[in-house]
Amino acid sequence: MRALILGGIRSGKSRHAEHLLAGADAVRYLATGPIPDGDDSWSARVGAHRDRRPAHWYTVETADVATELRTDPAAPTLVDDIGGWLTAAMDRRGAWTGGSIRDDVDELCAAVEGVTGPLALVSPEVGLTVVSATPAGRLFTDELGTLNQRLAVVCERVVLVVAGQPLVVKESA
């Protein structure tokens, strides 16, 4: 089953995704975000995620999620998170200044649709707060909202995690 796990910052979305794959023998954990040098608080967050993972899971740090998914579409996989992937795609394509990420989004959605093994995609939910005061913030929010909608179409399950509590938004057979 392909599942899209949505939630705000510190909502418990990553823990929920990890729980969904807890019974798998070997889980491929696709980590999409870089660890900036000198950012101790971000490094601590990444470290907490690493420490929670079982020893039999393996991590691939990548911004090329589509290629990784196509490499072994049957492997139990957790992608954390789509917001990190989107930021990297927007940087790579110059989307902050008018470049297009349409092909990247199409490729990601097609790769997700082709996954045959268990898949949990973690993504920030947008639109539950004030509109960003910056053009870059608004662009990211708009792009992520659209991407989440596209991913929800190709996933059998969509879950919104609020205060650590999963709320099933979509469940398909």
PDB file of C-alpha atoms in Angstrom:
ATOM      1  CA  MET A   1       0.000   0.000   0.000  1.00  0.00           C
ATOM      2  CA  ARG A   2       1.152   3.515  -0.820  1.00  0.00           C
ATOM      3  CA  ALA A   3       0.448   5.953   2.013  1.00  0.00           C
ATOM      4  CA  LEU A   4       0.818   9.727   2.156  1.00  0.00           C
ATOM      5  CA  ILE A   5       1.329  10.887   5.734  1.00  0.00           C
ATOM      6  CA  LEU A   6       0.628  14.596   6.214  1.00  0.00           C
ATOM      7  CA  GLY A   7       1.075  16.785   9.260  1.00  0.00           C
ATOM      8  CA  GLY A   8       2.505  19.945  10.680  1.00  0.00           C
ATOM      9  CA  ILE A   9       5.861  20.439  12.347  1.00  0.00           C
ATOM     10  CA  ARG A  10       6.274  18.055  15.295  1.00  0.00           C
ATOM     11  CA  SER A  11       2.865  16.510  14.629  1.00  0.00           C
ATOM     12  CA  GLY A  12       4.143  12.924  14.807  1.00  0.00           C
ATOM     13  CA  LYS A  13       3.903  12.280  11.054  1.00  0.00           C
ATOM     14  CA  SER A  14       7.352  10.662  10.811  1.00  0.00           C
ATOM     15  CA  ARG A  15       6.701   8.415  13.814  1.00  0.00           C
ATOM     16  CA  HIS A  16       3.414   7.327  12.272  1.00  0.00           C
ATOM     17  CA  ALA A  17       5.117   6.507   8.961  1.00  0.00           C
ATOM     18  CA  GLU A  18       7.787   4.529  10.827  1.00  0.00           C
ATOM     19  CA  HIS A  19       5.049   2.631  12.658  1.00  0.00           C
ATOM     20  CA  LEU A  20       3.382   1.690   9.358  1.00  0.00           C
ATOM     21  CA  LEU A  21       6.589  -0.044   8.207  1.00  0.00           C
ATOM     22  CA  ALA A  22       7.695  -1.413  11.588  1.00  0.00           C
ATOM     23  CA  GLY A  23       6.927  -5.021  10.631  1.00  0.00           C
ATOM     24  CA  ALA A  24       8.976  -5.029   7.418  1.00  0.00           C
ATOM     25  CA  ASP A  25      12.234  -6.971   7.334  1.00  0.00           C
ATOM     26  CA  ALA A  26      14.343  -4.318   5.635  1.00  0.00           C
ATOM     27  CA  VAL A  27      13.139  -0.781   5.051  1.00  0.00           C
ATOM     28  CA  ARG A  28      14.778   1.649   2.674  1.00  0.00           C
ATOM     29  CA  TYR A  29      14.640   5.080   4.313  1.00  0.00           C
ATOM     30  CA  LEU A  30      14.992   7.845   1.741  1.00  0.00           C
ATOM     31  CA  ALA A  31      16.146  10.975   3.551  1.00  0.00           C
ATOM     32  CA  THR A  32      15.646  14.004   1.320  1.00  0.00           C
ATOM     33  CA  GLY A  33      17.034  16.867   3.378  1.00  0.00           C
ATOM     34  CA  PRO A  34      20.636  17.974   3.724  1.00  0.00           C
ATOM     35  CA  ILE A  35      22.260  18.600   7.091  1.00  0.00           C
ATOM     36  CA  PRO A  36      23.648  22.125   6.923  1.00  0.00           C
ATOM     37  CA  ASP A  37      27.031  22.647   8.531  1.00  0.00           C
ATOM     38  CA  GLY A  38      26.852  24.592  11.767  1.00  0.00           C
ATOM     39  CA  ASP A  39      23.121  24.074  12.385  1.00  0.00           C
ATOM     40  CA  ASP A  40      23.187  22.184  15.672  1.00  0.00           C
ATOM     41  CA  SER A  41      19.429  22.178  16.237  1.00  0.00           C
ATOM     42  CA  TRP A  42      18.745  20.730  12.767  1.00  0.00           C
ATOM     43  CA  SER A  43      21.493  18.140  13.281  1.00  0.00           C
ATOM     44  CA  ALA A  44      19.817  17.159  16.565  1.00  0.00           C
ATOM     45  CA  ARG A  45      16.480  16.678  14.780  1.00  0.00           C
ATOM     46  CA  VAL A  46      18.096  14.488  12.140  1.00  0.00           C
ATOM     47  CA  GLY A  47      19.910  12.549  14.857  1.00  0.00           C
ATOM     48  CA  ALA A  48      16.654  11.886  16.719  1.00  0.00           C
ATOM     49  CA  HIS A  49      15.133  10.465  13.531  1.00  0.00           C
ATOM     50  CA  ARG A  50      18.189   8.256  12.960  1.00  0.00           C
ATOM     51  CA  ASP A  51      18.157   6.997  16.546  1.00  0.00           C
ATOM     52  CA  ARG A  52      14.517   5.857  16.231  1.00  0.00           C
ATOM     53  CA  ARG A  53      15.141   3.690  13.182  1.00  0.00           C
ATOM     54  CA  PRO A  54      15.637  -0.039  13.681  1.00  0.00           C
ATOM     55  CA  ALA A  55      19.119  -1.363  12.907  1.00  0.00           C
ATOM     56  CA  HIS A  56      17.839  -3.437   9.965  1.00  0.00           C
ATOM     57  CA  TRP A  57      16.629  -0.313   8.125  1.00  0.00           C
ATOM     58  CA  TYR A  58      19.049   1.359   5.751  1.00  0.00           C
ATOM     59  CA  THR A  59      19.241   5.031   4.840  1.00  0.00           C
ATOM     60  CA  VAL A  60      19.774   6.570   1.433  1.00  0.00           C
ATOM     61  CA  GLU A  61      20.305  10.328   1.482  1.00  0.00           C
ATOM     62  CA  THR A  62      19.033  11.598  -1.851  1.00  0.00           C
ATOM     63  CA  ALA A  63      17.105  14.304  -3.629  1.00  0.00           C
ATOM     64  CA  ASP A  64      16.423  11.877  -6.506  1.00  0.00           C
ATOM     65  CA  VAL A  65      13.508  10.013  -4.964  1.00  0.00           C
ATOM     66  CA  ALA A  66      12.000   8.948  -8.307  1.00  0.00           C
ATOM     67  CA  THR A  67      15.163   7.109  -9.370  1.00  0.00           C
ATOM     68  CA  GLU A  68      15.465   5.406  -5.985  1.00  0.00           C
ATOM     69  CA  LEU A  69      11.834   4.253  -6.099  1.00  0.00           C
ATOM     70  CA  ARG A  70      12.288   2.861  -9.599  1.00  0.00           C
ATOM     71  CA  THR A  71      15.489   1.033  -8.603  1.00  0.00           C
ATOM     72  CA  ASP A  72      13.522  -1.379  -6.406  1.00  0.00           C
ATOM     73  CA  PRO A  73       9.778  -0.696  -6.547  1.00  0.00           C
ATOM     74  CA  ALA A  74       8.963  -3.682  -4.317  1.00  0.00           C
ATOM     75  CA  ALA A  75      11.202  -2.636  -1.405  1.00  0.00           C
ATOM     76  CA  PRO A  76       9.413  -1.357   1.696  1.00  0.00           C
ATOM     77  CA  THR A  77      10.262   2.346   1.597  1.00  0.00           C
ATOM     78  CA  LEU A  78       9.801   5.421   3.749  1.00  0.00           C
ATOM     79  CA  VAL A  79      10.431   8.867   2.221  1.00  0.00           C
ATOM     80  CA  ASP A  80      11.030  11.630   4.755  1.00  0.00           C
ATOM     81  CA  ASP A  81      10.188  14.149   3.604  1.00  0.00           C
ATOM     82  CA  ILE A  82       8.529  15.469   0.474  1.00  0.00           C
ATOM     83  CA  GLY A  83       9.099  19.068   1.582  1.00  0.00           C
ATOM     84  CA  GLY A  84      12.866  18.469   1.526  1.00  0.00           C
ATOM     85  CA  TRP A  85      12.576  16.882  -1.915  1.00  0.00           C
ATOM     86  CA  LEU A  86      10.538  19.856  -3.163  1.00  0.00           C
ATOM     87  CA  THR A  87      13.059  22.386  -1.854  1.00  0.00           C
ATOM     88  CA  ALA A  88      15.895  20.559  -3.637  1.00  0.00           C
ATOM     89  CA  ALA A  89      13.871  20.374  -6.876  1.00  0.00           C
ATOM     90  CA  MET A  90      13.026  24.074  -6.687  1.00  0.00           C
ATOM     91  CA  ASP A  91      16.691  24.920  -6.091  1.00  0.00           C
ATOM     92  CA  ARG A  92      17.850  22.676  -8.945  1.00  0.00           C
ATOM     93  CA  ARG A  93      15.341  24.117 -11.450  1.00  0.00           C
ATOM     94  CA  GLY A  94      15.591  27.754 -10.397  1.00  0.00           C
ATOM     95  CA  ALA A  95      11.915  27.714  -9.451  1.00  0.00           C
ATOM     96  CA  TRP A  96      12.438  30.537  -6.953  1.00  0.00           C
ATOM     97  CA  THR A  97      12.992  32.845  -9.923  1.00  0.00           C
ATOM     98  CA  GLY A  98      10.554  31.411 -12.460  1.00  0.00           C
ATOM     99  CA  GLY A  99      11.927  27.972 -13.374  1.00  0.00           C
ATOM    100  CA  SER A 100       9.538  25.039 -13.657  1.00  0.00           C
ATOM    101  CA  ILE A 101       9.463  21.867 -11.551  1.00  0.00           C
ATOM    102  CA  ARG A 102       6.570  20.361 -13.527  1.00  0.00           C
ATOM    103  CA  ASP A 103       8.700  17.574 -15.034  1.00  0.00           C
ATOM    104  CA  ASP A 104      10.179  16.706 -11.626  1.00  0.00           C
ATOM    105  CA  VAL A 105       6.727  16.506 -10.040  1.00  0.00           C
ATOM    106  CA  ASP A 106       5.390  14.409 -12.947  1.00  0.00           C
ATOM    107  CA  GLU A 107       8.369  12.050 -12.625  1.00  0.00           C
ATOM    108  CA  LEU A 108       7.954  11.711  -8.854  1.00  0.00           C
ATOM    109  CA  CYS A 109       4.222  10.995  -9.120  1.00  0.00           C
ATOM    110  CA  ALA A 110       4.805   8.402 -11.858  1.00  0.00           C
ATOM    111  CA  ALA A 111       7.507   6.715  -9.770  1.00  0.00           C
ATOM    112  CA  VAL A 112       5.219   6.618  -6.722  1.00  0.00           C
ATOM    113  CA  GLU A 113       2.432   5.138  -8.840  1.00  0.00           C
ATOM    114  CA  GLY A 114       4.839   2.410  -9.985  1.00  0.00           C
ATOM    115  CA  VAL A 115       5.759   1.294  -6.465  1.00  0.00           C
ATOM    116  CA  THR A 116       4.489  -2.204  -5.703  1.00  0.00           C
ATOM    117  CA  GLY A 117       5.811  -2.604  -2.146  1.00  0.00           C
ATOM    118  CA  PRO A 118       4.789  -0.785   1.008  1.00  0.00           C
ATOM    119  CA  LEU A 119       5.500   2.942   0.725  1.00  0.00           C
ATOM    120  CA  ALA A 120       5.100   5.734   3.269  1.00  0.00           C
ATOM    121  CA  LEU A 121       5.595   9.296   2.046  1.00  0.00           C
ATOM    122  CA  VAL A 122       5.946  11.934   4.785  1.00  0.00           C
ATOM    123  CA  SER A 123       5.001  15.474   3.801  1.00  0.00           C
ATOM    124  CA  PRO A 124       4.265  18.730   5.587  1.00  0.00           C
ATOM    125  CA  GLU A 125       0.639  19.780   5.383  1.00  0.00           C
ATOM    126  CA  VAL A 126       0.171  23.355   4.232  1.00  0.00           C
ATOM    127  CA  GLY A 127      -2.666  25.805   4.370  1.00  0.00           C
ATOM    128  CA  LEU A 128      -3.523  25.513   8.067  1.00  0.00           C
ATOM    129  CA  THR A 129      -1.899  28.783   9.042  1.00  0.00           C
ATOM    130  CA  VAL A 130      -1.419  32.332   7.817  1.00  0.00           C
ATOM    131  CA  VAL A 131      -0.283  33.021   4.273  1.00  0.00           C
ATOM    132  CA  SER A 132       3.482  33.507   4.200  1.00  0.00           C
ATOM    133  CA  ALA A 133       4.727  37.092   4.202  1.00  0.00           C
ATOM    134  CA  THR A 134       7.420  36.320   1.613  1.00  0.00           C
ATOM    135  CA  PRO A 135       7.134  35.475  -2.073  1.00  0.00           C
ATOM    136  CA  ALA A 136       9.396  32.421  -1.596  1.00  0.00           C
ATOM    137  CA  GLY A 137       7.256  31.172   1.290  1.00  0.00           C
ATOM    138  CA  ARG A 138       4.063  31.566  -0.725  1.00  0.00           C
ATOM    139  CA  LEU A 139       5.608  29.827  -3.735  1.00  0.00           C
ATOM    140  CA  PHE A 140       6.770  26.884  -1.621  1.00  0.00           C
ATOM    141  CA  THR A 141       3.367  26.606   0.058  1.00  0.00           C
ATOM    142  CA  ASP A 142       1.563  26.684  -3.287  1.00  0.00           C
ATOM    143  CA  GLU A 143       3.871  24.111  -4.860  1.00  0.00           C
ATOM    144  CA  LEU A 144       3.736  21.781  -1.852  1.00  0.00           C
ATOM    145  CA  GLY A 145      -0.054  21.995  -1.639  1.00  0.00           C
ATOM    146  CA  THR A 146      -0.346  21.063  -5.304  1.00  0.00           C
ATOM    147  CA  LEU A 147       2.208  18.263  -4.958  1.00  0.00           C
ATOM    148  CA  ASN A 148       0.440  16.815  -1.903  1.00  0.00           C
ATOM    149  CA  GLN A 149      -2.817  16.775  -3.867  1.00  0.00           C
ATOM    150  CA  ARG A 150      -1.157  14.935  -6.759  1.00  0.00           C
ATOM    151  CA  LEU A 151       0.458  12.396  -4.450  1.00  0.00           C
ATOM    152  CA  ALA A 152      -2.857  11.822  -2.663  1.00  0.00           C
ATOM    153  CA  VAL A 153      -4.377  10.744  -5.981  1.00  0.00           C
ATOM    154  CA  VAL A 154      -1.770   7.989  -6.528  1.00  0.00           C
ATOM    155  CA  CYS A 155      -1.731   6.754  -2.913  1.00  0.00           C
ATOM    156  CA  GLU A 156      -4.279   4.298  -1.565  1.00  0.00           C
ATOM    157  CA  ARG A 157      -4.118   5.817   1.899  1.00  0.00           C
ATOM    158  CA  VAL A 158      -3.820   9.418   3.076  1.00  0.00           C
ATOM    159  CA  VAL A 159      -3.412  10.155   6.780  1.00  0.00           C
ATOM    160  CA  LEU A 160      -3.301  13.513   8.541  1.00  0.00           C
ATOM    161  CA  VAL A 161      -1.412  13.379  11.841  1.00  0.00           C
ATOM    162  CA  VAL A 162      -2.406  15.948  14.458  1.00  0.00           C
ATOM    163  CA  ALA A 163      -0.902  15.947  17.970  1.00  0.00           C
ATOM    164  CA  GLY A 164       0.400  12.436  17.339  1.00  0.00           C
ATOM    165  CA  GLN A 165      -3.040  11.165  16.378  1.00  0.00           C
ATOM    166  CA  PRO A 166      -3.524   9.735  12.878  1.00  0.00           C
ATOM    167  CA  LEU A 167      -6.734  10.704  11.109  1.00  0.00           C
ATOM    168  CA  VAL A 168      -7.451   8.684   7.985  1.00  0.00           C
ATOM    169  CA  VAL A 169      -8.446  11.023   5.175  1.00  0.00           C
ATOM    170  CA  LYS A 170      -8.532   8.449   2.374  1.00  0.00           C
ATOM    171  CA  GLU A 171      -8.609   4.664   2.388  1.00  0.00           C
ATOM    172  CA  SER A 172      -8.850   2.699  -0.860  1.00  0.00           C
ATOM    173  CA  ALA A 173      -8.946  -1.041  -1.303  1.00  0.00           C
TER     174      ALA A 173
END
